[in-house]
Amino acid sequence: MSVALVILLFSSFLIFLFTGFPVAFVLGGVGVLFAILGSVLADVLGYYDVAEIRSIGFVANRIFSTISNYSLIPMSMFIFMGYLLDRSGVAERLIAAMHKVLGRTPGGLSIAVVFIGVILAASTGIIGASVVLLSTIALPSMLNAGYARWLSAGTVGATGCLGILIPPSIMLVVMGDQLRLPVGDLFTGAILPGLVLALCFVSFIFIVALVWPETMPATKDSAERFDRRALWDLVGALVVPLVLVIAVLGSIVAGIASPTEASGIGAAGAMALAKANGRLSWKELKDVCYATGRTVAFLYALIFGASCFSVVLRGYGGDEIIENALHFLSLGPNGTLILVLGIIFLLGFFLDWMEIVLIVAPLLMPILLQFGLDPIWVAVLIAICLQTSFLTPPVGMALFYIRRAAPAEFSLADIYKGAIPFVLLQLFVLVLVACFPQLVTGLL
């Protein structure tokens, strides 16, 4: 009976998901319906093997425990910080300065985009805002410089997604809450893998520019304008955001502040930076607060819905069924880890990261930990794997963001073609981190 109910539960979720209803309502609605079904089966028909879910109160208790969770507070503060920084003019100033300095370098403009993406990732963590911002300010410049459209789109999309891994990542905050792991340890463990991924992007761009220079021609006007003043402009553009990043991440890594306290520091610093750049009018602040409220409400709705779904799934014994199935395969720790990461990678083609983190990861994580694997290392591997979901069709959100914000010359085929090599680079880093856990545990 339990196996049949679990299969019916997942089947119902998938059917309603493809109807176009909001995912949060699908998760919550299916969870509540099957909670009622469990009550009927247990109390009316006498199927007491599902008696754990005979009360709808389980769902209500889970929602209240979620909304009162202290570890989710940094999420709203980091989102507020990200939206403010996107409006502060930091990115525009950085790309103008780096364009002058790196104009003579093969692929210099694309490399500049990666550097800016790292800084945005380390100071915002808002993927949609970062991708749209980079698409708006970088793609027209790359198009005018004669860069290949597919490579320009791929660079912007992959770089904008660095914020899903490089702290302060909203995904890591949610993962810490759902997997019961310290958010500060997740932030610390993700720093080196995130930087390695950015370095791989830069290396790939540089090699392509050397082998196929016609895809990324050097910009002569930038080369002629390069001088000491351009270098000082770059330093000046870097100082303030780097100070903010060090204040936020440095305080967490050093143990001076908790992620919640550091998120407050980041939000205050972003306000100060926006005010210094003349971008903190009452209208701007109101728009940022509204955008933050909408995003946080959307994320909490997903968390509520997934909480309903997961508590019902566990009530039906779904976690035990999945655990027994994986143990039956007898793959060992490495084989099981590869299988789990493969499942998450494939799910990323069809589900958003939030559904995977809220539903799949909490079910699979305990199985991996039974083999004695380091939980922070496994969580970072899952985060790297989930990063590919932003670039893989048909639901790769970064692809839609680029399509919406890119100039008309960019076709959907250009965007998909550009995403392929960067997804392969992400998988390469996934294998690298899997082979060398010290990249995660070295700073812990």
Coordinates of C-alpha atoms in Angstrom, one line a residue:
M1 CA 0.0 0.0 0.0
S2 CA 2.7 2.5 1.0
V3 CA 4.7 1.9 -2.3
A4 CA 1.6 2.4 -4.4
L5 CA 0.7 5.7 -2.5
V6 CA 4.2 7.0 -2.9
I7 CA 4.1 6.3 -6.6
L8 CA 0.7 7.9 -6.9
L9 CA 1.9 10.9 -4.9
F10 CA 4.8 11.6 -7.3
S11 CA 2.7 10.9 -10.4
S12 CA 0.1 13.4 -9.2
F13 CA 2.8 16.0 -8.6
L14 CA 4.2 15.5 -12.1
I15 CA 0.8 15.6 -13.8
F16 CA -0.2 18.9 -12.1
L17 CA 3.2 20.4 -12.6
F18 CA 2.9 20.1 -16.4
T19 CA -0.5 21.7 -16.4
G20 CA 1.1 25.1 -15.8
F21 CA -0.1 25.8 -12.2
P22 CA 2.4 27.6 -10.0
V23 CA 4.8 25.1 -8.5
A24 CA 4.2 26.2 -4.9
F25 CA 0.4 25.6 -5.3
V26 CA 1.1 22.2 -6.9
L27 CA 3.3 21.1 -4.1
G28 CA 1.1 22.3 -1.3
G29 CA -2.1 21.3 -3.0
V30 CA -0.9 17.7 -3.7
G31 CA 0.5 17.5 -0.2
V32 CA -2.8 18.6 1.5
L33 CA -4.9 16.3 -0.8
F34 CA -2.8 13.3 0.1
A35 CA -2.8 14.2 3.8
I36 CA -6.6 14.1 3.6
L37 CA -6.3 10.8 1.7
G38 CA -4.1 9.4 4.5
S39 CA -6.6 10.4 7.1
V40 CA -9.3 8.6 5.2
L41 CA -7.2 5.5 4.7
A42 CA -6.1 5.3 8.3
D43 CA -9.3 6.3 10.2
V44 CA -12.1 5.2 7.8
L45 CA -10.7 2.2 5.9
G46 CA -8.4 1.0 8.6
Y47 CA -5.1 1.1 6.7
Y48 CA -3.0 1.8 9.8
D49 CA 0.3 1.5 8.0
V50 CA -0.2 5.1 7.0
A51 CA -1.5 6.2 10.4
E52 CA 1.3 8.7 10.8
I53 CA -0.4 11.0 8.4
R54 CA -3.9 10.7 9.6
S55 CA -4.0 14.3 10.8
I56 CA -3.8 17.4 8.7
G57 CA -2.2 19.0 11.7
F58 CA 1.2 17.6 10.6
V59 CA 1.1 19.9 7.6
A60 CA 0.1 22.9 9.7
N61 CA 2.8 22.3 12.2
R62 CA 5.4 22.1 9.5
I63 CA 4.3 25.4 8.0
F64 CA 4.6 27.2 11.4
S65 CA 8.0 25.6 12.1
T66 CA 9.2 26.8 8.7
I67 CA 8.0 30.4 9.1
S68 CA 9.6 30.7 12.5
N69 CA 12.9 29.2 11.4
Y70 CA 15.8 31.6 12.4
S71 CA 18.2 30.2 9.7
L72 CA 16.0 31.6 6.9
I73 CA 16.3 35.2 8.0
P74 CA 19.5 35.8 6.0
M75 CA 17.7 34.9 2.8
S76 CA 15.6 38.1 2.9
M77 CA 18.5 40.3 3.8
F78 CA 20.8 39.0 1.1
I79 CA 18.0 39.4 -1.4
F80 CA 17.5 43.0 -0.4
M81 CA 21.3 43.5 -0.6
G82 CA 21.4 42.0 -4.0
Y83 CA 18.7 44.2 -5.5
L84 CA 20.3 47.3 -4.1
L85 CA 23.7 46.5 -5.5
D86 CA 22.2 45.8 -8.9
R87 CA 20.8 49.3 -8.9
S88 CA 23.9 50.9 -7.4
G89 CA 25.8 51.3 -10.7
V90 CA 28.7 49.1 -9.5
A91 CA 28.5 46.7 -12.5
E92 CA 28.3 49.5 -15.1
R93 CA 31.4 51.2 -13.6
L94 CA 33.3 47.9 -13.4
I95 CA 32.6 46.8 -17.0
A96 CA 33.7 50.2 -18.3
A97 CA 36.9 50.1 -16.4
M98 CA 37.7 46.5 -17.2
H99 CA 36.9 47.1 -20.9
K100 CA 39.8 49.7 -21.0
V101 CA 42.2 47.5 -19.1
L102 CA 41.5 44.2 -20.8
G103 CA 40.8 45.4 -24.3
R104 CA 44.1 44.1 -25.7
T105 CA 43.7 40.7 -24.0
P106 CA 42.3 37.9 -26.2
G107 CA 38.7 37.6 -25.1
G108 CA 39.2 40.6 -22.8
L109 CA 35.6 41.7 -22.7
S110 CA 34.3 38.2 -21.9
I111 CA 36.9 37.8 -19.2
A112 CA 35.8 41.2 -17.8
V113 CA 32.3 39.9 -17.7
V114 CA 33.4 36.8 -15.7
F115 CA 35.3 39.0 -13.2
I116 CA 32.2 41.2 -12.8
G117 CA 30.1 38.1 -12.4
V118 CA 32.3 36.9 -9.5
I119 CA 32.0 40.2 -7.7
L120 CA 28.2 40.3 -8.3
A121 CA 28.0 36.7 -7.1
A122 CA 30.0 37.4 -3.9
S123 CA 27.8 40.4 -3.2
T124 CA 24.3 39.5 -4.3
G125 CA 23.5 35.9 -5.0
I126 CA 20.4 36.9 -7.0
I127 CA 20.6 34.9 -10.2
G128 CA 17.8 36.5 -12.1
A129 CA 18.9 40.0 -11.3
S130 CA 22.6 39.3 -12.1
V131 CA 21.8 37.6 -15.5
V132 CA 19.5 40.4 -16.6
L133 CA 22.0 43.1 -15.5
L134 CA 24.9 41.5 -17.3
S135 CA 22.7 40.9 -20.4
T136 CA 21.7 44.5 -20.4
I137 CA 25.1 46.1 -20.0
A138 CA 27.5 43.5 -21.5
L139 CA 25.8 41.9 -24.5
P140 CA 25.4 45.1 -26.5
S141 CA 29.1 45.9 -26.0
M142 CA 30.1 42.4 -26.9
L143 CA 27.9 42.5 -30.0
N144 CA 29.4 45.8 -31.1
A145 CA 32.9 44.5 -30.6
G146 CA 32.2 41.6 -33.0
Y147 CA 32.1 38.8 -30.5
A148 CA 30.3 35.6 -31.5
R149 CA 26.7 35.7 -30.3
W150 CA 26.6 32.2 -29.0
L151 CA 29.8 32.7 -26.9
S152 CA 28.6 36.0 -25.6
A153 CA 25.3 34.6 -24.5
G154 CA 27.0 31.6 -22.9
T155 CA 29.4 33.7 -21.0
V156 CA 26.7 36.0 -19.6
G157 CA 24.4 33.2 -18.7
A158 CA 27.1 31.0 -17.0
T159 CA 28.7 34.0 -15.2
G160 CA 25.4 35.3 -13.9
C161 CA 24.8 31.9 -12.4
L162 CA 27.9 31.9 -10.3
G163 CA 25.9 33.4 -7.5
I164 CA 24.1 30.1 -7.0
L165 CA 27.5 28.7 -5.7
I166 CA 29.7 31.6 -4.6
P167 CA 28.5 32.8 -1.2
P168 CA 26.3 34.5 -0.1
S169 CA 24.2 32.1 -2.1
I170 CA 20.4 32.0 -1.4
M171 CA 20.5 28.4 -2.4
L172 CA 23.1 27.5 0.2
V173 CA 20.9 29.3 2.8
V174 CA 17.9 27.1 1.9
M175 CA 20.1 24.0 1.7
G176 CA 21.4 24.7 5.2
D177 CA 17.9 24.9 6.5
Q178 CA 16.6 21.8 4.7
L179 CA 19.6 19.6 5.3
R180 CA 20.2 20.8 8.9
L181 CA 23.7 22.0 8.1
P182 CA 25.4 25.2 9.3
V183 CA 25.0 27.9 6.7
G184 CA 28.4 29.4 7.6
D185 CA 30.2 26.1 6.9
L186 CA 28.4 25.8 3.6
F187 CA 29.5 29.3 2.7
T188 CA 33.1 28.5 3.6
G189 CA 33.1 25.2 1.8
A190 CA 31.7 26.7 -1.5
I191 CA 34.3 29.5 -1.8
L192 CA 37.1 27.6 -3.5
P193 CA 34.8 25.5 -5.8
G194 CA 33.2 28.7 -6.9
L195 CA 36.5 30.4 -7.7
V196 CA 37.8 27.3 -9.5
L197 CA 34.6 27.4 -11.6
A198 CA 35.2 31.0 -12.5
L199 CA 38.9 30.3 -13.3
C200 CA 37.7 27.5 -15.7
F201 CA 35.4 30.0 -17.4
V202 CA 38.3 32.4 -17.9
S203 CA 40.6 29.7 -19.1
F204 CA 38.1 28.5 -21.6
I205 CA 37.4 32.0 -22.9
F206 CA 41.2 32.7 -23.3
I207 CA 41.8 29.4 -25.1
V208 CA 38.9 30.0 -27.5
A209 CA 40.1 33.5 -28.2
L210 CA 43.6 32.2 -29.0
V211 CA 42.4 29.3 -31.2
W212 CA 39.5 31.1 -32.9
P213 CA 40.4 34.9 -32.6
E214 CA 37.5 35.8 -35.0
T215 CA 35.0 34.8 -32.2
M216 CA 36.4 37.4 -29.8
P217 CA 38.4 40.1 -31.6
A218 CA 40.5 42.6 -29.6
T219 CA 38.9 46.0 -29.4
K220 CA 41.4 48.5 -30.7
D221 CA 39.7 51.6 -29.2
S222 CA 40.1 50.0 -25.7
A223 CA 43.7 49.2 -26.3
E224 CA 44.5 52.8 -27.3
R225 CA 42.8 54.2 -24.3
F226 CA 44.6 52.0 -21.8
D227 CA 46.9 54.0 -19.5
R228 CA 47.6 54.4 -15.8
R229 CA 44.4 56.3 -15.3
A230 CA 42.4 53.4 -16.6
L231 CA 44.1 51.1 -14.1
W232 CA 43.3 53.5 -11.3
D233 CA 39.7 53.7 -12.5
L234 CA 39.6 49.9 -12.2
V235 CA 41.1 49.9 -8.8
G236 CA 38.6 52.5 -7.7
A237 CA 35.7 50.6 -9.1
L238 CA 36.8 47.4 -7.3
V239 CA 37.6 48.7 -3.8
V240 CA 34.1 49.4 -2.5
P241 CA 32.4 46.1 -3.6
L242 CA 35.4 44.1 -2.4
V243 CA 35.3 45.8 1.0
L244 CA 31.6 44.9 1.2
V245 CA 32.3 41.2 0.2
I246 CA 35.1 40.9 2.7
A247 CA 33.0 42.4 5.4
V248 CA 30.2 39.9 4.7
L249 CA 32.0 36.7 3.9
G250 CA 35.1 37.5 6.0
S251 CA 33.1 38.0 9.1
I252 CA 31.3 34.6 8.5
V253 CA 34.5 32.6 7.7
A254 CA 36.4 34.2 10.6
G255 CA 33.6 33.4 13.0
I256 CA 33.1 37.0 13.9
A257 CA 29.4 37.1 12.8
S258 CA 26.7 34.6 12.0
P259 CA 25.2 34.5 8.5
T260 CA 22.2 36.4 9.9
E261 CA 24.3 39.2 11.4
A262 CA 26.5 39.3 8.2
S263 CA 23.5 39.7 6.0
G264 CA 22.5 42.8 8.0
I265 CA 26.0 44.2 7.5
G266 CA 25.7 43.5 3.8
A267 CA 22.3 45.2 3.5
A268 CA 23.5 48.3 5.4
G269 CA 26.7 48.4 3.2
A270 CA 24.7 48.1 0.0
M271 CA 22.5 51.0 1.1
A272 CA 25.6 53.1 1.8
L273 CA 27.1 52.2 -1.5
A274 CA 23.9 53.1 -3.4
K275 CA 23.6 56.3 -1.5
A276 CA 27.3 57.2 -2.3
N277 CA 26.6 56.6 -6.0
G278 CA 23.4 58.7 -5.9
R279 CA 21.1 55.7 -6.6
L280 CA 19.2 55.7 -3.3
S281 CA 16.2 57.8 -3.9
W282 CA 12.9 57.1 -2.1
K283 CA 11.5 55.6 -5.3
E284 CA 14.5 53.3 -5.8
L285 CA 14.3 52.2 -2.2
K286 CA 10.6 51.5 -2.5
D287 CA 11.1 49.5 -5.7
V288 CA 13.9 47.5 -4.1
C289 CA 11.7 46.8 -1.0
Y290 CA 8.8 45.7 -3.3
A291 CA 11.1 43.5 -5.4
T292 CA 12.5 41.9 -2.2
G293 CA 9.1 41.3 -0.8
R294 CA 7.9 39.6 -4.0
T295 CA 11.0 37.4 -4.2
V296 CA 10.9 36.4 -0.5
A297 CA 7.2 35.7 -0.7
F298 CA 7.7 33.5 -3.8
L299 CA 10.5 31.5 -2.1
Y300 CA 8.5 31.1 1.2
A301 CA 5.5 29.9 -0.8
L302 CA 7.7 27.3 -2.4
I303 CA 9.1 26.3 1.0
F304 CA 5.6 26.0 2.5
G305 CA 4.4 23.9 -0.5
A306 CA 7.4 21.7 -0.4
S307 CA 7.1 21.3 3.4
C308 CA 3.6 20.0 3.0
F309 CA 4.7 17.6 0.2
S310 CA 7.7 16.3 2.0
V311 CA 5.9 15.7 5.4
V312 CA 3.2 13.7 3.6
L313 CA 5.8 11.8 1.6
R314 CA 7.6 10.8 4.8
G315 CA 4.3 9.9 6.4
Y316 CA 3.7 7.4 3.6
G317 CA 7.2 6.0 4.2
G318 CA 8.6 7.5 0.9
D319 CA 12.0 8.1 2.5
E320 CA 12.3 4.5 3.6
I321 CA 11.3 3.2 0.2
I322 CA 13.9 5.3 -1.6
E323 CA 16.6 4.3 1.0
N324 CA 15.8 0.6 0.6
A325 CA 15.9 0.9 -3.2
L326 CA 19.3 2.5 -3.1
H327 CA 20.7 0.0 -0.6
F328 CA 19.3 -2.8 -2.8
L329 CA 21.5 -1.7 -5.7
S330 CA 24.6 -2.2 -3.5
L331 CA 26.6 0.4 -5.3
G332 CA 28.8 1.4 -2.4
P333 CA 29.5 5.0 -1.3
N334 CA 31.1 6.2 -4.5
G335 CA 28.5 4.5 -6.8
T336 CA 25.6 5.8 -4.7
L337 CA 27.1 9.3 -4.8
I338 CA 27.4 9.2 -8.6
L339 CA 23.9 7.8 -8.9
V340 CA 22.4 10.6 -6.7
L341 CA 24.3 13.3 -8.5
G342 CA 23.2 11.9 -11.8
I343 CA 19.6 11.9 -10.7
I344 CA 19.8 15.5 -9.5
F345 CA 21.5 16.5 -12.8
L346 CA 18.7 14.9 -14.9
L347 CA 16.0 16.4 -12.7
G348 CA 17.6 19.8 -13.3
F349 CA 16.4 19.6 -16.9
F350 CA 12.7 19.7 -15.7
L351 CA 12.6 21.1 -12.2
D352 CA 13.9 24.3 -10.7
W353 CA 16.6 24.1 -8.0
M354 CA 14.1 25.0 -5.3
E355 CA 12.0 21.9 -5.8
I356 CA 15.0 19.7 -5.9
V357 CA 16.5 21.2 -2.7
L358 CA 13.2 21.1 -0.9
I359 CA 12.1 17.6 -1.9
V360 CA 14.8 15.5 -3.4
A361 CA 17.9 16.5 -1.5
P362 CA 16.5 15.9 2.0
L363 CA 15.5 12.4 0.9
L364 CA 18.8 11.4 -0.6
M365 CA 21.2 13.2 1.8
P366 CA 20.7 10.8 4.8
I367 CA 21.5 7.8 2.6
L368 CA 24.8 9.3 1.5
L369 CA 25.7 10.2 5.1
Q370 CA 25.2 6.6 6.2
F371 CA 28.4 5.8 4.2
G372 CA 30.4 8.3 6.3
L373 CA 30.7 11.0 3.7
D374 CA 31.4 14.5 4.8
P375 CA 28.0 16.4 4.8
I376 CA 29.4 19.8 3.7
W377 CA 31.3 18.2 0.8
V378 CA 28.2 16.3 -0.4
A379 CA 26.1 19.5 -0.1
V380 CA 28.5 21.5 -2.1
L381 CA 28.6 18.7 -4.8
I382 CA 24.8 18.9 -4.9
A383 CA 25.0 22.7 -5.2
I384 CA 27.5 22.5 -8.2
C385 CA 25.2 19.9 -9.8
L386 CA 22.2 22.1 -9.3
Q387 CA 24.0 25.0 -10.9
T388 CA 23.7 23.3 -14.2
S389 CA 19.9 23.4 -13.9
F390 CA 20.0 27.1 -14.7
L391 CA 21.6 26.5 -18.1
T392 CA 19.9 23.2 -19.2
P393 CA 16.7 23.4 -21.3
P394 CA 13.7 23.3 -21.2
V395 CA 13.4 25.1 -17.8
G396 CA 16.9 26.7 -17.5
M397 CA 15.9 30.0 -16.0
A398 CA 19.1 31.8 -17.0
L399 CA 18.3 31.0 -20.7
F400 CA 14.9 32.8 -20.4
Y401 CA 16.5 35.7 -18.6
I402 CA 19.0 36.2 -21.4
R403 CA 16.3 35.8 -24.0
R404 CA 14.2 38.5 -22.3
A405 CA 17.1 41.0 -21.8
A406 CA 19.3 40.4 -24.8
P407 CA 19.3 42.5 -28.0
A408 CA 17.1 41.3 -30.8
E409 CA 20.1 39.8 -32.8
F410 CA 20.4 37.0 -30.3
S411 CA 18.3 34.0 -31.2
L412 CA 17.2 31.1 -28.9
A413 CA 19.6 28.8 -30.8
D414 CA 22.5 31.2 -30.0
I415 CA 21.6 31.1 -26.3
Y416 CA 21.3 27.3 -26.2
K417 CA 24.5 26.8 -28.2
G418 CA 26.4 29.1 -25.9
A419 CA 25.2 27.3 -22.8
I420 CA 26.5 23.8 -23.8
P421 CA 30.3 24.4 -23.2
F422 CA 29.7 26.1 -19.9
V423 CA 27.5 23.2 -18.6
L424 CA 30.3 20.9 -19.5
L425 CA 32.7 23.1 -17.6
Q426 CA 30.4 22.9 -14.6
L427 CA 30.4 19.1 -14.8
F428 CA 34.2 19.1 -15.0
V429 CA 34.4 21.1 -11.8
L430 CA 31.9 18.7 -10.2
V431 CA 34.2 15.8 -11.0
L432 CA 37.2 17.8 -9.8
V433 CA 35.6 18.6 -6.5
A434 CA 34.4 15.0 -6.1
C435 CA 38.0 13.8 -6.7
F436 CA 39.5 16.4 -4.4
P437 CA 37.3 17.0 -1.3
Q438 CA 40.0 19.3 0.1
L439 CA 38.6 22.0 -2.2
V440 CA 35.6 22.1 0.1
T441 CA 37.0 21.0 3.4
G442 CA 40.3 22.9 3.2
L443 CA 38.9 26.1 4.6
L444 CA 36.7 24.6 7.2

